[in-house]
């Protein structure tokens, strides 16, 4: 299976690269948001559907026996191996012509994440990982941060209109009270990749979906980050809560926010 996964990862890298170029060609110029607002701070652009359709079609030709699931169209094909795509993660940034967004593609074997690709073309960055083979940023191996004190930590927390305001404020207050520096960047996949690379010491999102995290989960595991049991606790079939953190602060952040690691 290892050789088969390596073959898939290499093919998927090329597909995601082409998809990222398509997304860049459709990115609005800097300015006010261009797209359809589904709900508060939840945007949809023409590129979301076009990029997902492009990846779906290419992967069906390359690996017709594999399943496929996307943010926009849901699960359209079944298979023991399943590709899960977020065509534009960070759509609110993309819609304003900003740079912090990415194309995220993950591969699951049953309920186990086995490979992932996150490409942020506006930043010229590509993250890749395969279980047992390491995590990489632009071909260089990455590791979670060595930080061991929350007073030195940088923690990002994603915001969603699906989270009651008191809950969000409670978690954010706990982060600040721990001494960590809070951040919010508008892309869950990018934030999780930042945890894998050590640019962040932790990321929290109370309500997040499989397509947002599928590409990042193999990165986090291979980079040595600690991740809450998102898939076990319902993330395979619906939204769930995720905490990903550097090993030296994971327990402290978990205790402060009340998000269990196991």
Coordinates of C-alpha atoms in Angstrom, one line a residue:
X1 CA 0.0 0.0 0.0
X2 CA 2.9 2.3 0.7
X3 CA 3.9 2.4 -3.0
X4 CA 0.3 2.9 -4.0
X5 CA 0.0 5.8 -1.6
X6 CA 3.2 7.4 -2.9
X7 CA 2.0 7.1 -6.4
X8 CA -1.3 8.8 -5.4
X9 CA 0.5 11.6 -3.5
X10 CA 2.7 12.4 -6.4
X11 CA -0.2 12.5 -8.8
X12 CA -2.3 14.6 -6.4
X13 CA 0.5 17.1 -6.0
X14 CA 0.4 17.8 -9.7
X15 CA -3.4 18.0 -9.7
X16 CA -3.4 20.4 -6.8
X17 CA -0.7 22.5 -8.4
X18 CA -2.9 22.9 -11.5
X19 CA -5.9 23.6 -9.4
X20 CA -4.0 26.3 -7.5
X21 CA -3.1 28.0 -10.7
X22 CA -6.8 27.9 -11.7
X23 CA -7.7 29.5 -8.4
X24 CA -5.1 32.2 -8.8
X25 CA -6.4 33.1 -12.2
X26 CA -9.9 33.6 -10.7
X27 CA -8.7 35.5 -7.5
X28 CA -10.4 38.9 -7.3
X29 CA -8.3 42.0 -7.0
X30 CA -7.7 43.5 -3.6
X31 CA -10.7 45.3 -2.3
X32 CA -14.2 44.6 -1.0
X33 CA -15.4 41.0 -1.0
X34 CA -16.4 39.5 -4.4
X35 CA -18.7 36.6 -4.0
X36 CA -21.9 35.4 -2.5
X37 CA -22.4 35.7 1.3
X38 CA -24.1 32.5 2.5
X39 CA -24.2 33.7 6.1
X40 CA -22.2 36.0 8.5
X41 CA -18.6 35.9 7.3
X42 CA -19.3 32.8 5.2
X43 CA -18.5 33.4 1.6
X44 CA -18.8 31.4 -1.7
X45 CA -17.0 32.4 -4.9
X46 CA -17.1 31.1 -8.4
X47 CA -13.6 29.6 -7.8
X48 CA -14.8 27.3 -5.1
X49 CA -17.0 25.3 -7.4
X50 CA -14.6 25.5 -10.4
X51 CA -11.6 24.3 -8.4
X52 CA -13.5 21.5 -6.7
X53 CA -14.9 20.3 -10.1
X54 CA -11.5 20.4 -11.6
X55 CA -9.9 18.3 -8.9
X56 CA -12.8 15.8 -8.8
X57 CA -12.6 15.3 -12.6
X58 CA -8.9 14.8 -12.6
X59 CA -8.9 12.4 -9.7
X60 CA -11.7 10.4 -11.2
X61 CA -9.6 9.9 -14.3
X62 CA -6.5 9.0 -12.4
X63 CA -8.0 6.8 -9.7
X64 CA -11.5 5.9 -10.6
X65 CA -11.7 3.3 -7.8
X66 CA -11.2 6.0 -5.1
X67 CA -14.0 7.9 -3.3
X68 CA -14.3 11.6 -3.4
X69 CA -15.8 14.2 -1.1
X70 CA -15.8 18.0 -1.5
X71 CA -17.0 21.0 0.5
X72 CA -19.4 22.1 -2.3
X73 CA -20.8 18.8 -3.7
X74 CA -20.4 16.5 -0.8
X75 CA -19.4 12.8 -1.2
X76 CA -19.8 12.1 -4.9
X77 CA -17.9 8.7 -5.1
X78 CA -17.4 5.8 -2.8
X79 CA -14.2 3.9 -2.2
X80 CA -11.9 2.4 0.4
X81 CA -9.6 5.3 -0.2
X82 CA -11.3 8.7 -0.2
X83 CA -10.0 12.1 -1.3
X84 CA -11.4 15.0 0.6
X85 CA -11.0 18.5 -0.8
X86 CA -11.6 22.0 0.4
X87 CA -11.2 23.9 -2.9
X88 CA -10.6 27.3 -1.3
X89 CA -10.0 27.3 2.4
X90 CA -10.0 30.8 3.6
X91 CA -12.6 32.0 1.1
X92 CA -13.2 35.3 3.0
X93 CA -9.5 36.1 2.4
X94 CA -9.6 34.9 -1.2
X95 CA -12.8 37.0 -1.9
X96 CA -10.9 40.2 -0.9
X97 CA -7.8 39.4 -3.0
X98 CA -5.7 38.5 0.1
X99 CA -3.0 35.9 0.2
X100 CA -3.9 33.7 3.2
X101 CA -5.9 30.9 1.5
X102 CA -5.1 27.5 0.1
X103 CA -6.3 24.4 -1.8
X104 CA -6.4 21.5 0.6
X105 CA -6.6 17.8 -0.4
X106 CA -6.5 14.9 2.0
X107 CA -6.6 11.2 1.5
X108 CA -8.3 8.8 4.0
X109 CA -8.0 5.1 4.1
X110 CA -11.2 4.2 5.8
X111 CA -11.2 6.5 8.8
X112 CA -7.4 7.0 8.8
X113 CA -5.8 10.1 7.3
X114 CA -2.8 8.8 5.2
X115 CA -1.7 11.7 3.0
X116 CA -2.3 15.4 2.6
X117 CA -1.4 18.4 0.4
X118 CA -2.0 22.0 1.2
X119 CA -1.0 24.5 -1.4
X120 CA -1.1 28.3 -0.8
X121 CA -0.2 29.6 -4.3
X122 CA -0.3 33.3 -3.3
X123 CA 2.4 32.5 -0.7
X124 CA 4.4 30.1 -2.9
X125 CA 4.0 27.4 -0.3
X126 CA 3.2 23.7 -0.6
X127 CA 2.8 21.4 2.3
X128 CA 2.9 17.6 1.8
X129 CA 2.8 14.6 4.1
X130 CA 2.3 10.9 3.9
X131 CA 2.0 8.7 7.0
X132 CA 5.4 7.2 7.9
X133 CA 7.3 9.5 5.5
X134 CA 7.4 12.9 7.2
X135 CA 5.8 16.3 6.7
X136 CA 7.3 18.9 4.3
X137 CA 7.0 22.5 3.3
X138 CA 8.4 23.2 -0.2
X139 CA 10.4 20.0 0.1
X140 CA 12.0 20.7 3.5
X141 CA 11.0 18.7 6.5
X142 CA 9.0 20.4 9.2
X143 CA 8.3 19.9 12.9
X144 CA 6.0 21.2 15.5
X145 CA 7.2 24.1 17.7
X146 CA 9.6 23.3 20.6
X147 CA 7.8 25.8 22.8
X148 CA 7.0 24.5 26.3
X149 CA 5.5 27.5 28.1
X150 CA 2.1 29.0 27.1
X151 CA 3.5 32.4 28.0
X152 CA 5.8 32.1 24.9
X153 CA 3.1 30.5 22.7
X154 CA 1.1 31.9 19.8
X155 CA -2.4 30.3 19.6
X156 CA -4.8 30.9 16.8
X157 CA -8.5 30.4 17.2
X158 CA -10.9 30.1 14.3
X159 CA -14.3 31.9 14.4
X160 CA -17.6 30.6 13.1
X161 CA -21.1 31.9 13.1
X162 CA -22.2 28.4 14.2
X163 CA -20.5 28.9 17.6
X164 CA -22.5 30.8 20.3
X165 CA -20.6 34.0 21.2
X166 CA -20.3 33.2 24.9
X167 CA -18.6 29.9 24.0
X168 CA -16.1 31.6 21.7
X169 CA -15.3 34.3 24.2
X170 CA -14.9 31.7 27.0
X171 CA -12.3 29.8 24.9
X172 CA -10.5 32.9 23.8
X173 CA -10.4 34.3 27.3
X174 CA -8.8 31.0 28.4
X175 CA -6.1 31.3 25.7
X176 CA -5.3 34.9 26.8
X177 CA -5.3 34.0 30.5
X178 CA -2.8 31.3 29.8
X179 CA -0.4 33.9 28.6
X180 CA -0.5 32.9 25.0
X181 CA -0.7 35.5 22.2
X182 CA -4.0 35.1 20.3
X183 CA -4.3 35.1 16.5
X184 CA -7.0 34.7 13.9
X185 CA -6.1 34.4 10.3
X186 CA -9.2 33.2 8.5
X187 CA -8.1 29.8 7.2
X188 CA -8.3 26.7 9.3
X189 CA -6.2 24.5 7.0
X190 CA -3.5 27.2 6.9
X191 CA -3.5 27.5 10.6
X192 CA -3.2 23.7 11.1
X193 CA -0.3 23.7 8.6
X194 CA 1.3 26.5 10.7
X195 CA 1.1 24.3 13.8
X196 CA 2.8 21.5 11.8
X197 CA 5.6 23.9 10.7
X198 CA 6.1 25.5 14.1
X199 CA 4.8 28.9 13.0
X200 CA 2.0 28.5 15.5
X201 CA 2.0 26.7 18.8
X202 CA -1.7 25.8 18.7
X203 CA -4.9 26.1 16.8
X204 CA -8.5 25.8 18.1
X205 CA -11.8 25.7 16.2
X206 CA -15.0 24.8 18.0
X207 CA -17.0 23.9 14.8
X208 CA -15.0 22.7 11.8
X209 CA -15.6 20.2 9.0
X210 CA -13.7 17.3 7.6
X211 CA -12.8 19.0 4.4
X212 CA -11.1 21.8 6.4
X213 CA -8.8 19.5 8.2
X214 CA -8.3 16.4 6.0
X215 CA -5.2 17.7 4.2
X216 CA -3.7 18.9 7.5
X217 CA -4.1 15.8 9.7
X218 CA -1.3 13.8 8.1
X219 CA 0.9 16.9 8.3
X220 CA 0.3 17.3 12.0
X221 CA 0.9 13.7 12.8
X222 CA 4.1 13.5 10.9
X223 CA 5.3 16.8 12.3
X224 CA 4.9 15.6 15.9
X225 CA 2.0 17.9 16.9
X226 CA -0.7 16.7 19.3
X227 CA -4.3 16.7 18.0
X228 CA -7.6 16.1 19.7
X229 CA -9.6 13.1 18.5
X230 CA -11.6 15.0 15.9
X231 CA -12.4 12.0 13.7
X232 CA -13.3 9.8 16.6
X233 CA -15.6 12.4 18.0
X234 CA -17.8 12.8 15.0
X235 CA -15.6 14.7 12.5
X236 CA -15.9 11.9 9.9
X237 CA -19.6 12.6 9.4
X238 CA -20.3 16.1 10.7
X239 CA -18.7 19.2 12.2
X240 CA -16.6 18.8 15.3
X241 CA -14.1 20.6 17.5
X242 CA -10.3 20.5 16.9
X243 CA -7.3 21.4 19.0
X244 CA -3.9 21.0 17.5
X245 CA -0.8 22.0 19.4
X246 CA 2.9 21.7 19.9
X247 CA 3.6 18.8 22.3
X248 CA 5.1 21.0 24.9
X249 CA 2.0 23.1 25.4
X250 CA -0.8 20.7 24.3
X251 CA -1.8 19.6 27.8
X252 CA -1.8 23.2 29.1
X253 CA -4.0 24.5 26.3
X254 CA -6.3 21.5 26.6
X255 CA -6.7 22.1 30.3
X256 CA -7.3 25.8 29.9
X257 CA -9.9 25.4 27.2
X258 CA -11.6 22.2 28.3
X259 CA -10.9 20.6 24.9
X260 CA -9.8 17.0 25.6
X261 CA -6.9 15.4 23.8
X262 CA -8.1 11.8 24.2

